Coordinates of C-alpha atoms and ligand atoms in Angstrom, one line a residue:
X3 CA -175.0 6.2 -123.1
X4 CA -175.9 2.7 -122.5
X5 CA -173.2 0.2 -123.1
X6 CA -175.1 -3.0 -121.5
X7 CA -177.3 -2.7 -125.0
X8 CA -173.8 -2.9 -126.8
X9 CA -172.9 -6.2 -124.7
X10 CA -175.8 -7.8 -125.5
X11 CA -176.4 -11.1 -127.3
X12 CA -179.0 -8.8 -129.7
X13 CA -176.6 -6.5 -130.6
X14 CA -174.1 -8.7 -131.1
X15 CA -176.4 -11.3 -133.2
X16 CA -178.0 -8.5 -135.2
X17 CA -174.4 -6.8 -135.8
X18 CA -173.0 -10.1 -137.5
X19 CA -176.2 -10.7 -139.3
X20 CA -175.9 -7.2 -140.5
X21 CA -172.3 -7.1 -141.7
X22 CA -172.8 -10.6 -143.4
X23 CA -176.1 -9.1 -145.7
X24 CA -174.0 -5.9 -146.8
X25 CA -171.3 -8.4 -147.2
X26 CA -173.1 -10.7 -149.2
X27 CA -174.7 -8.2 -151.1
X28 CA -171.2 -6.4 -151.9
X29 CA -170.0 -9.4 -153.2
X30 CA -173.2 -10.7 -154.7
X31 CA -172.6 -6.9 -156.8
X32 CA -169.4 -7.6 -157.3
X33 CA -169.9 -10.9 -158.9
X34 CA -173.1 -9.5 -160.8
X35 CA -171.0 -6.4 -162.4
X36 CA -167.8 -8.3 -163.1
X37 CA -170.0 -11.1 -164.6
X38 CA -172.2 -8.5 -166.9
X39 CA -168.8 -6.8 -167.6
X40 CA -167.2 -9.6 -168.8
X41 CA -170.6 -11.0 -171.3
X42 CA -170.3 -7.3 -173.2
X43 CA -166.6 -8.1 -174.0
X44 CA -167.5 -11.7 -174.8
X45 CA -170.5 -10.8 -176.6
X46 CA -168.7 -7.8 -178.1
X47 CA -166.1 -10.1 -179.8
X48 CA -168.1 -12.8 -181.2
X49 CA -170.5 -10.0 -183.1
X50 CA -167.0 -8.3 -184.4
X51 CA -165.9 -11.1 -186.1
X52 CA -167.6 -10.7 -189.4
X53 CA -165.8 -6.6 -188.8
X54 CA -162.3 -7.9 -188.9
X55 CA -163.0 -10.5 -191.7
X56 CA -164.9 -8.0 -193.9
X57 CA -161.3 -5.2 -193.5
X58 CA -159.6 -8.0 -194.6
X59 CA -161.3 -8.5 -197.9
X60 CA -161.1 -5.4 -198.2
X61 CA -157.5 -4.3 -197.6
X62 CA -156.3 -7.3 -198.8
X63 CA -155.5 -6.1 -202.2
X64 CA -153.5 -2.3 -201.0
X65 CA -151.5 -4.7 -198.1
X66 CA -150.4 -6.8 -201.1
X67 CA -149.6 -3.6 -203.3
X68 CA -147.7 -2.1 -200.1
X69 CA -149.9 0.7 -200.5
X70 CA -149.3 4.2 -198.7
X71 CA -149.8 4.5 -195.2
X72 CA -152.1 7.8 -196.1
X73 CA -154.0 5.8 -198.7
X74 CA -154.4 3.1 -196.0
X75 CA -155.6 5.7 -193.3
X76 CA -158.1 6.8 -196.0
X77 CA -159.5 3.4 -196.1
X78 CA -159.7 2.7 -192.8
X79 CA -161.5 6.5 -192.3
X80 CA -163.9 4.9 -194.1
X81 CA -165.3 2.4 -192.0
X82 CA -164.2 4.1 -188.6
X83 CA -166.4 7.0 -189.5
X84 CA -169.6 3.7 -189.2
X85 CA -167.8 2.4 -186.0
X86 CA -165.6 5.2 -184.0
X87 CA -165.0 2.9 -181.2
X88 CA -163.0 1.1 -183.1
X89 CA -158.7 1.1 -184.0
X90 CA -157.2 -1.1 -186.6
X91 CA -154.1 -2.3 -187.3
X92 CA -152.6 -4.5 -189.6
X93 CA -150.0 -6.6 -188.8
X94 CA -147.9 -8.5 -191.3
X95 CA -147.0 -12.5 -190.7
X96 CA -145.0 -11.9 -187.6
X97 CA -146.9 -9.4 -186.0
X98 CA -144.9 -6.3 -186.8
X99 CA -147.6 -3.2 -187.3
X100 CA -147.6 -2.4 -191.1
X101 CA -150.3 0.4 -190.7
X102 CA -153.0 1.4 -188.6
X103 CA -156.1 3.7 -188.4
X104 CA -154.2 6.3 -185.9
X105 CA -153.2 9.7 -186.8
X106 CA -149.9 10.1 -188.1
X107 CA -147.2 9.9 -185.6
X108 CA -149.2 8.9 -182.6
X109 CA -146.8 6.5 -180.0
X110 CA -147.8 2.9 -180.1
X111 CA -145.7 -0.7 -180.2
X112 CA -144.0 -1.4 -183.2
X113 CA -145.4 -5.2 -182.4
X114 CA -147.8 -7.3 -181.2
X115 CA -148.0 -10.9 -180.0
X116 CA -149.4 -12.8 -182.1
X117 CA -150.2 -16.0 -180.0
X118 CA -154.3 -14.7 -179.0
X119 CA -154.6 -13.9 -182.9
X120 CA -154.0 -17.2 -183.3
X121 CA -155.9 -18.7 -181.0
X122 CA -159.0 -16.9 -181.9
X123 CA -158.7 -17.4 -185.4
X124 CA -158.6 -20.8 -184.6
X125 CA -161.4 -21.1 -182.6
X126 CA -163.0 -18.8 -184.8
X127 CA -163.9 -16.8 -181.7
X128 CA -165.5 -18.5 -179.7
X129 CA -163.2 -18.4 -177.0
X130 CA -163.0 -15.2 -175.1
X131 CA -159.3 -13.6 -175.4
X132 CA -157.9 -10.4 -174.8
X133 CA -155.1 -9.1 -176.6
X134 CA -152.3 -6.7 -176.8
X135 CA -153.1 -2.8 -177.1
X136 CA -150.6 -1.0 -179.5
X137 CA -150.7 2.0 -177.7
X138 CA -150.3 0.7 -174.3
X139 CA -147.5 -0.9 -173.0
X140 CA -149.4 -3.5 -170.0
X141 CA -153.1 -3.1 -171.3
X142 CA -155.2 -5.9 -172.6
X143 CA -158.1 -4.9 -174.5
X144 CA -161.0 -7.0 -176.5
X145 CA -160.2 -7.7 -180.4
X146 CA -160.9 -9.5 -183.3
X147 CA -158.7 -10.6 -186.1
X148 CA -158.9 -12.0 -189.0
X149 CA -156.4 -13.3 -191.3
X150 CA -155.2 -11.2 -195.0
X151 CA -155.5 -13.4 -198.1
X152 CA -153.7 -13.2 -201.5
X153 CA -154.4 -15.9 -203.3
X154 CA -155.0 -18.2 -200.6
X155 CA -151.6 -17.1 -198.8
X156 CA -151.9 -15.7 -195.4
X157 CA -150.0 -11.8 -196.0
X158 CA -151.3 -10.5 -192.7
X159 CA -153.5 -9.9 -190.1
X160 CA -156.4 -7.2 -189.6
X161 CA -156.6 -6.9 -185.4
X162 CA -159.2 -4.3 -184.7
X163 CA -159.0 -3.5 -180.5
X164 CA -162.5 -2.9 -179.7
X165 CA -163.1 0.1 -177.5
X166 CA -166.7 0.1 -177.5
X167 CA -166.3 -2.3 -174.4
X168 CA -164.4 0.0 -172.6
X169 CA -167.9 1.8 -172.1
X170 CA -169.3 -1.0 -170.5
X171 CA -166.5 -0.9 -167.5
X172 CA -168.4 -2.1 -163.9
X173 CA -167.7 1.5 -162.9
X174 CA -170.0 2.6 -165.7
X175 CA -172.6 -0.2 -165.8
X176 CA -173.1 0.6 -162.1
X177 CA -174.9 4.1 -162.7
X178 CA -175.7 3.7 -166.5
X179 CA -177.6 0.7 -166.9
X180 CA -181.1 0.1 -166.4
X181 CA -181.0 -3.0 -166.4
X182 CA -178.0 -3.4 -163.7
X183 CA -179.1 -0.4 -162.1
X184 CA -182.8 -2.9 -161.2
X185 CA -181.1 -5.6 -160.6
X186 CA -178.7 -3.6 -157.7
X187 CA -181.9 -1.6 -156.1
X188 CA -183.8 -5.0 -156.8
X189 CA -180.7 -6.4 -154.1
X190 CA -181.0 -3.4 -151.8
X191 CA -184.8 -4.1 -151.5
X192 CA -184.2 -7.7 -150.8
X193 CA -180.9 -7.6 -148.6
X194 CA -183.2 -4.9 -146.6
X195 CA -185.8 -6.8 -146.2
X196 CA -184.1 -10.0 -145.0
X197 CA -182.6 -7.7 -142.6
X198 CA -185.5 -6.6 -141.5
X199 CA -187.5 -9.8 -140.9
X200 CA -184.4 -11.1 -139.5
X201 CA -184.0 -8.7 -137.0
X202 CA -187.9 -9.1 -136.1
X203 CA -187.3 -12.8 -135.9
X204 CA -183.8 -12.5 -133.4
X205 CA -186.3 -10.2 -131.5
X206 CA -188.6 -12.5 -130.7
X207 CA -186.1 -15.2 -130.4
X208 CA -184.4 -12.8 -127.8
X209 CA -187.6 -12.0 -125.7
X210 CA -188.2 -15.6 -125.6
X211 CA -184.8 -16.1 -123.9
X212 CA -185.3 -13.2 -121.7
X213 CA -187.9 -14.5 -120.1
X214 CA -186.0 -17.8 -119.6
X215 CA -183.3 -15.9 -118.0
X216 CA -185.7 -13.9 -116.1
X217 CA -187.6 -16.9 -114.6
X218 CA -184.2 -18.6 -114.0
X219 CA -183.0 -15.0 -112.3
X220 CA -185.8 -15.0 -110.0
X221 CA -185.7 -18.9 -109.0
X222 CA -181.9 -17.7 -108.0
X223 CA -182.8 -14.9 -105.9
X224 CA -184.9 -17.6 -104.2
X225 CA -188.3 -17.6 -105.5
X226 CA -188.2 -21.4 -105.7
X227 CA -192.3 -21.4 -107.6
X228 CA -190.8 -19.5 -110.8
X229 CA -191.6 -21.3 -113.8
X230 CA -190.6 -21.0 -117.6
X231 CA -194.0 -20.3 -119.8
X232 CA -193.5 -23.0 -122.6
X233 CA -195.8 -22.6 -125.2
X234 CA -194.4 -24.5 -127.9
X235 CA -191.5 -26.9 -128.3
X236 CA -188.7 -25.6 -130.0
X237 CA -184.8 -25.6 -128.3
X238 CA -185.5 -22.5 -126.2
X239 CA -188.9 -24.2 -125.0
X240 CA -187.0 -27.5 -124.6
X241 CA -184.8 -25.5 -122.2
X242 CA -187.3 -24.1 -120.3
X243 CA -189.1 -27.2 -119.8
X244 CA -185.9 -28.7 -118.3
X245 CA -185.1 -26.0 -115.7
X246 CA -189.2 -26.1 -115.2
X247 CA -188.4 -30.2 -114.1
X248 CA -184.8 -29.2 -112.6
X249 CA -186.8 -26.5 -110.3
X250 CA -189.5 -28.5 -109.3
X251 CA -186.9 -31.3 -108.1
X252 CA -184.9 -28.5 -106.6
X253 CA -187.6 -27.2 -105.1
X254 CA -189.4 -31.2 -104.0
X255 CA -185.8 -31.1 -102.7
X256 CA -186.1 -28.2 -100.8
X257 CA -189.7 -29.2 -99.3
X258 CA -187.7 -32.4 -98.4
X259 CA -184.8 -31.0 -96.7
X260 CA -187.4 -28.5 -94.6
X261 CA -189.8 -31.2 -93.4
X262 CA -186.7 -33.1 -92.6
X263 CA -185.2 -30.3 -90.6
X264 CA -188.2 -29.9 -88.6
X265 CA -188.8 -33.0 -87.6
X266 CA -185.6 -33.5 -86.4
X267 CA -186.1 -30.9 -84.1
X268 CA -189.5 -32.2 -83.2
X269 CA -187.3 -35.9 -82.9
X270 CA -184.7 -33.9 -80.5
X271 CA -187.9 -31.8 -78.3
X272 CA -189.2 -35.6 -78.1
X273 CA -186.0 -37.7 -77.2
X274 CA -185.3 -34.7 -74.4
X275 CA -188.8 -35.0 -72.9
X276 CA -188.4 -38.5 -73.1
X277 CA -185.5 -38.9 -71.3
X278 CA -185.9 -35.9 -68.5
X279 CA -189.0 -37.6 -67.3
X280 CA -187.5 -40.9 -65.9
X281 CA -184.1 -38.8 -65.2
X282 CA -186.2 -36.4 -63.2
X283 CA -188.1 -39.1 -61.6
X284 CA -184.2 -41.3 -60.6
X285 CA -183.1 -38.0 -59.2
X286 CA -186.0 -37.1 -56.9
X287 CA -186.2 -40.7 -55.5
X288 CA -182.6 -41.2 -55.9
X289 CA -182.5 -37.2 -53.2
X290 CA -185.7 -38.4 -51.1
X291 CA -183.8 -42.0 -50.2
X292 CA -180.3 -39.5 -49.7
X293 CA -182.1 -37.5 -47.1
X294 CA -184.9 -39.6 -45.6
X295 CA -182.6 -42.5 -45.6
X296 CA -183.0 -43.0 -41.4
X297 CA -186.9 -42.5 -41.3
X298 CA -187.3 -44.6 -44.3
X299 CA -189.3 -48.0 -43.7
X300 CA -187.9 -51.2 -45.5
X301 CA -190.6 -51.4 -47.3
X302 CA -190.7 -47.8 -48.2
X303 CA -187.0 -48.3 -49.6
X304 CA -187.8 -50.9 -51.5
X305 CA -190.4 -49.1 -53.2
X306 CA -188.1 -46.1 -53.9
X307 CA -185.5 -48.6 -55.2
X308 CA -188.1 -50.5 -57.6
X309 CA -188.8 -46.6 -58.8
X310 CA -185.7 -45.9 -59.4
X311 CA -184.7 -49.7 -61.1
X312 CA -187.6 -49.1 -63.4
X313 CA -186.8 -45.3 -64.5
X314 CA -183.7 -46.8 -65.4
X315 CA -185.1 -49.7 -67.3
X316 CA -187.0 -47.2 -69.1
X317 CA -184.2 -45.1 -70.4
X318 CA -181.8 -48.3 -71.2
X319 CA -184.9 -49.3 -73.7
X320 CA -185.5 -45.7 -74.9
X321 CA -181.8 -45.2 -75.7
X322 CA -181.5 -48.7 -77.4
X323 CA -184.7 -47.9 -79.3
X324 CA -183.4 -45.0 -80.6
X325 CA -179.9 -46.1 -81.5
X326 CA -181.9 -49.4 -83.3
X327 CA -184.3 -47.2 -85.1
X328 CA -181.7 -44.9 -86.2
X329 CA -179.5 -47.4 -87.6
X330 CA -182.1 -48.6 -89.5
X331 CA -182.8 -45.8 -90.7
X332 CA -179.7 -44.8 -92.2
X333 CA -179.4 -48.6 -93.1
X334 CA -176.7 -49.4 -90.8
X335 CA -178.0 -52.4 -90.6
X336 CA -178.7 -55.3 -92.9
X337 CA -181.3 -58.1 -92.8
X338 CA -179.2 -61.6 -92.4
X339 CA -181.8 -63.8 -93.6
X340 CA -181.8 -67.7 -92.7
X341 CA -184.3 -70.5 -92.5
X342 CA -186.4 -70.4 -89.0
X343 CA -189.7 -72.0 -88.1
X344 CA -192.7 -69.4 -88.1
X345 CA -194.8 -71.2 -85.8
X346 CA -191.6 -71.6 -83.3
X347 CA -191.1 -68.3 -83.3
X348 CA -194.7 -67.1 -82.4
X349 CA -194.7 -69.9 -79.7
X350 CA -192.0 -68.4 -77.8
X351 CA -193.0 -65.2 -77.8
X352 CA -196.2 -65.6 -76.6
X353 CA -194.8 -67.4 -74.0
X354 CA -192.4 -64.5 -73.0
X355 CA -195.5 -62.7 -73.0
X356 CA -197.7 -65.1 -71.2
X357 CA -197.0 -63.5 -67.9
X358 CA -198.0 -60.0 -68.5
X359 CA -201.3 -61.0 -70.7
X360 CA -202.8 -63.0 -67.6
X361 CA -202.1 -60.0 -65.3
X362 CA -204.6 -58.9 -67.5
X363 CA -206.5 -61.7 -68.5
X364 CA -205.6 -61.3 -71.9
X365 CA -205.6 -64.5 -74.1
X366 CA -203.5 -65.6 -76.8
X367 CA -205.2 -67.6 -80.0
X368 CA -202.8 -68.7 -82.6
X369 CA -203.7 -70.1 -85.6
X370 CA -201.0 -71.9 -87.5
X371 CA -201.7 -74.2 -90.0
X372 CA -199.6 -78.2 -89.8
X373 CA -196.7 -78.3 -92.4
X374 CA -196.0 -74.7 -92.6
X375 CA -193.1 -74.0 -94.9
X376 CA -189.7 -72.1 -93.1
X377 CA -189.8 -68.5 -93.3
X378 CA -186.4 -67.2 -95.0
X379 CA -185.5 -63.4 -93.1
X380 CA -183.3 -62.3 -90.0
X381 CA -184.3 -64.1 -86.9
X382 CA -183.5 -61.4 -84.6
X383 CA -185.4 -58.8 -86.7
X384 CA -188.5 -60.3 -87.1
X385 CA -188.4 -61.4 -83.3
X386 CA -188.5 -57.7 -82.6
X387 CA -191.2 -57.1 -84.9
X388 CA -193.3 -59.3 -83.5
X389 CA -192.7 -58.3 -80.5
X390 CA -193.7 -55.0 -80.8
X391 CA -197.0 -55.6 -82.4
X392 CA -198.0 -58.3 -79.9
X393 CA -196.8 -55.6 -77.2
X394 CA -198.7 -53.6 -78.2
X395 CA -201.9 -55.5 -78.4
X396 CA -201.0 -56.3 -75.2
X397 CA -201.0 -52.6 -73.8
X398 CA -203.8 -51.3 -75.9
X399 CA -206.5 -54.2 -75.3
X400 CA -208.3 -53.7 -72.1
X401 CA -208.7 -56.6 -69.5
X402 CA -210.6 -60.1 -70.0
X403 CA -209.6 -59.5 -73.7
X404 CA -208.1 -62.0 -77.1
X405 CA -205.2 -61.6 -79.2
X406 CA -205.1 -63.8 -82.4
X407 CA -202.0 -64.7 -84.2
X408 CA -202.5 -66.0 -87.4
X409 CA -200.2 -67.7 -90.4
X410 CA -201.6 -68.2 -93.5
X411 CA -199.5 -69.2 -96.9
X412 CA -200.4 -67.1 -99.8
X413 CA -198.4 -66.7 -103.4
X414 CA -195.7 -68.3 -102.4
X415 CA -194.9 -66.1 -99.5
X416 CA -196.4 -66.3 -95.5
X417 CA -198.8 -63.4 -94.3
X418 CA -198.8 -62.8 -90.4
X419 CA -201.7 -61.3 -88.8
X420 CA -201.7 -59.5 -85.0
X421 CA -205.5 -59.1 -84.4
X422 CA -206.5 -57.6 -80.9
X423 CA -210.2 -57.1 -79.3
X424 CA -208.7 -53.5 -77.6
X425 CA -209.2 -49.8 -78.0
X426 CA -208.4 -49.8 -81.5
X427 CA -207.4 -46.4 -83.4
X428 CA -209.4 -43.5 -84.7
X429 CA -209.3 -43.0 -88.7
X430 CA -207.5 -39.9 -88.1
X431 CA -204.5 -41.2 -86.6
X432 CA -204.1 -44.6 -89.1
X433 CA -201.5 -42.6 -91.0
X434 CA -199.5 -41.4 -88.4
X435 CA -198.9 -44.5 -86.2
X436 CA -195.8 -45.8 -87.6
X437 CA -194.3 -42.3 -88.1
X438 CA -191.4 -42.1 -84.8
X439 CA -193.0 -40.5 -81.5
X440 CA -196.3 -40.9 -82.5
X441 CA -198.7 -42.0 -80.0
X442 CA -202.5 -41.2 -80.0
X443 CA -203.9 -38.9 -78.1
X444 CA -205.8 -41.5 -75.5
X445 CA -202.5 -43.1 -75.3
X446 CA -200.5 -39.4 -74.3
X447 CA -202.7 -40.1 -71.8
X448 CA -201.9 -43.2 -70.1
X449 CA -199.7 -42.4 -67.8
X450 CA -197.9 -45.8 -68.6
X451 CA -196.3 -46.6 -71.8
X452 CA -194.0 -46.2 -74.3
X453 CA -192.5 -43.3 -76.7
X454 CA -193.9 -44.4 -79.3
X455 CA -191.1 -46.1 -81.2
X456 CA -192.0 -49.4 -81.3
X457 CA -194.3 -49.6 -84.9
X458 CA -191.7 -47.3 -86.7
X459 CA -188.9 -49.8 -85.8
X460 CA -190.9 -52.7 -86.9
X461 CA -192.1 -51.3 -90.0
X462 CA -188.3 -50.1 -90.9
X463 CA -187.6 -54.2 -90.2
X464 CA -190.4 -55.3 -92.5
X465 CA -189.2 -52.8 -95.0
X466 CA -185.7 -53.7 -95.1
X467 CA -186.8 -57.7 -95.8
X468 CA -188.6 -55.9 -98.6
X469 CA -192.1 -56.3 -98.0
X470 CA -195.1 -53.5 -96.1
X471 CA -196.4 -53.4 -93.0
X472 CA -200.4 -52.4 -93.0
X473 CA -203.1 -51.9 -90.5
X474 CA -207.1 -52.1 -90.1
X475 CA -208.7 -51.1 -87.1
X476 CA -212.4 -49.8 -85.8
X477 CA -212.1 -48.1 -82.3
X478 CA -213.2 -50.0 -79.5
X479 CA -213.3 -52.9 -81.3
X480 CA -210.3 -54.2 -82.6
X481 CA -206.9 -53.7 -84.3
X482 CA -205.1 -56.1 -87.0
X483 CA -201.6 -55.4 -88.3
X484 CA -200.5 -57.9 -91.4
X485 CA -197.3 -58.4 -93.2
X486 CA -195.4 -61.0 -95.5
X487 CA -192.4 -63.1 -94.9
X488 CA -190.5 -65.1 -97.8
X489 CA -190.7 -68.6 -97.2
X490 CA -187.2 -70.9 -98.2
X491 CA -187.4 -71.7 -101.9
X492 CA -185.4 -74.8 -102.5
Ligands
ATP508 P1 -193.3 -47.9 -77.7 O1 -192.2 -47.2 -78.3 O2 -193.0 -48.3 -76.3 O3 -193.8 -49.1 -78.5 P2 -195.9 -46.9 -78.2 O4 -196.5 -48.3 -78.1 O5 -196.8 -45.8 -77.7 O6 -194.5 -46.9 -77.6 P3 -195.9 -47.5 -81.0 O7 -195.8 -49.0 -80.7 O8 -195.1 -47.0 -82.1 O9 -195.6 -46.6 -79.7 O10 -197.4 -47.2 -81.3 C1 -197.8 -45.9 -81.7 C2 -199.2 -45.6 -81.2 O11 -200.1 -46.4 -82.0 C3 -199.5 -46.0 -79.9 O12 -199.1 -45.0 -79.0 C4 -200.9 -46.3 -79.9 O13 -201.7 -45.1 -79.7 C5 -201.2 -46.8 -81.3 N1 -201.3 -48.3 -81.3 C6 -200.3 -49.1 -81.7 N2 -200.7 -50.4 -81.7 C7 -202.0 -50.3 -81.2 C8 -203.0 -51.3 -81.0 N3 -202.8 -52.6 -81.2 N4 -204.2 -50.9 -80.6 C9 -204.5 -49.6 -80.4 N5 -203.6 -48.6 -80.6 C10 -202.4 -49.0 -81.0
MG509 MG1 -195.6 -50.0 -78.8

């Protein structure tokens, strides 16, 4: 047998749906029967009041005489044998039985109370009342009553219990009448039908919320493209539309965290090769001067010794470049902005420049307009920056060539431009130059040059002042690289 059905949220929805229709019907029944039950005896009463008031009339005169009980019992045969259902009494002023319609000897109370009498005679029945049964010591049965004249002097009281009623008991009106009997299959129809629909209805709710689970299920067992269908918008589509969004973050996420992991491993394949070919290149000069050290010439050692001075160079600015780009990255380190003259700065780096451009007869232009405005960033940042770019105009412009440094002031802010006349880069490669370790391919293969560092640590510097590096070059004829710099608002 298969209990998983039996834990189910179907079963246990459709179980308490269930159990509150036959409970609602039972009591809807209840109410219907008790309520029918309860109009007979009310309706019962009111038509029997002209009964009681018509025995009075009539016995009025024998109850004055004292008449027999026989005589009495012949009288009351009388209009019993029009209305079996019915038992009358009379009762004098304080409610003792003077005679009634039962046989001879027959057990009942010597008295009744007198106090519903009353009130129905007052109300001239039109409030519903039971009243005591003679012959039973706890019953309460429908009556009427009226009062026994002589001579405008109340004598007595007729008090007729109505047993007709009694055939009109729920019990009885639940098989016998038509019109009950309807009304109850009219409720079976109806409480099936609602169940019915409603079960259809949880069923489709269900499936709908199956397929939720399912899609949320799969996504689990790490199928990271399952989706909710969402068709409408309802609470269960609302719900699948938000794990839709919370798995496509997750899975954006998961993208991330992949690219992320391999390009650190491409970053770690690139640092080692980075640093084992100046280490190799220490240790086999560093071994040749160990061994050779006696033949060497002076000038031979020298040579070896400048090798070995500039591998080490190399990896001093490799390692810092990395530590500096890395701390950027993880925004170690924080722009200290402060006033500084733009045109100052340019001026002294092309001069600590100067030297290396006419080794290649490279020229410097800048072109800085009079009454420039301070620039408002970190001094030391944008020094390095700059630096870079013009560096690299510097390496990737071939001799007898010009780079232009340029300041213009534009909304409010300064815009510095690094034009060179050199190799330029190939369309292909624009969006890759600032990414860390990129070089292009005609620069893999210089056999000089850098690790290609240098534009992602100035585009992290420009970034972290708030502004956006950007680039335009044509190969072979030129490359310009622009950003902004706030100027000092007073
Ligand atoms: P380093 O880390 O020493 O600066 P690098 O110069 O190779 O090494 P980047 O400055 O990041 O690295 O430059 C990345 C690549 O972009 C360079 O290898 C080069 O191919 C290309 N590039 C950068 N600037 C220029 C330029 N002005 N003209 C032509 N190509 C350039
Ligand atoms: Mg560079």
């Amino acid at each position: 047998m298969n209990f998983r059905f039996f834990k189910s949220l179907y079963w246990k929805i459709s179980a308490l749906f269930l159990l509150l229709l036959v409970l609602i019907g039972a009591v809807y029944s209840y109410i219907t029967l008790f309520t029918a039950e309860m109009y007979v005896q009310e309706a019962t009463q009111r038509v029997s009041i002209p009964l009681a008031k018509s025995i009075s009339e009539k016995v009025a005169m024998n109850v004055e005489m004292k008449t027999s009980p026989e005589m009495m019992r012949k009288v009351f045969s009388d209009i019993i044998s029009f209305n079996p259902t019915i038992e009358i009494y009379i009762l004098d002023t304080n409610g003792i039985i003077t005679y009634s319609s039962l046989p001879e000897g027959h057990r009942m109370k010597q008295q009744v109370s007198l106090a519903p009498i009353h009130t129905f005679i007052k109300d001239e029945g039109n409030t519903f009342i039971l009243g005591e049964d003679p012959c039973y010591l706890l019953d309460e049965k429908v009556f009427s009553a009226s009062p026994i004249l002589s001579k405008d002097k109340n004598i007595g009281y007729t008090y007729v219990i109505l047993h007709g009623t009694e055939y009109v008991s729920s019990e009885n009106m639940l098989f016998d009448s038509y019109i009950i009997l309807l009304g109850q299959r009219t409720l079976l129809v109806t409480l099936v039908s609602a169940g019915i629909v409603g079960l259809v209805i949880l069923g489709f709710i269900m499936k709908k919320l199956r397929k939720t689970k399912e899609a949320v299920q799969h996504f689990e067992s790490g199928i990271f493209s399952s989706r909710v269908e969402v068709k409408s918008n309802d609470e269960i589509d609302q719900l699948g539309i938000a794990f839709n969004s919370m798995a496509n973050t997750i899975e954006a996420n998961v993208e991330e965290i992949k690219k992320t992991d391999s390009l650190r491993r491409e970053l770690v394949a690139n640092i080692s090769h980075d640093l084992k070919t100046p280490i190799a290149s220490i240790q086999g000069y560093a071994e040749t001067l160990l061994m050779k050290e006696e033949n060497l010439s002076s000038n031979e050692r020298k040579k070896y010794l400048e090798t070995i001075l500039s591998g080490t160079n190399r990896l001093i600015t490799l390692v810092e470049q990395i530590l500096e780009l890395s701390k950027l990255e993880a925004k170690q380190i924080f722009p200290k902005p402060e006033p500084f003259s733009v045109a100052e700065l340019v001026h002294d780096i092309v001069q600590k420049f100067q030297p290396q451009a006419e080794r290649k007869q490279i020229r410097f232009r800048t072109i800085i307009p009079d009454e420039l405005p301070f620039a408002f960033a970190d001094i030391g940042m944008m020094d390095r920056a700059l630096s870079n770019l013009i560096d690299n105009a510097l390496q990737y412009t071939p001799e007898i060539g010009v780079i232009t440094i340029e300041i213009q002031r534009n909304n409010g802010n300064l815009f510095v431009n690094i034009s060179d006349t050199g190799v330029g880069i190939a369309q292909e490669d624009l969006p890759h130059i600032f990414d860390r370790f990129y070089r292009t391919e005609k620069s893999r293969n210089r056999n000089s040059g850098g690790t290609g560092l240098g534009l992602a640590i100035a585009q992290k510097i420009i970034e972290a002042h708030g502004f956006a590096i950007s680039v335009q070059s044509k190969v072979n004829d030129g490359t310009t690289f622009s950003f902004p710099l706030s100027i000092v608002t007073s």
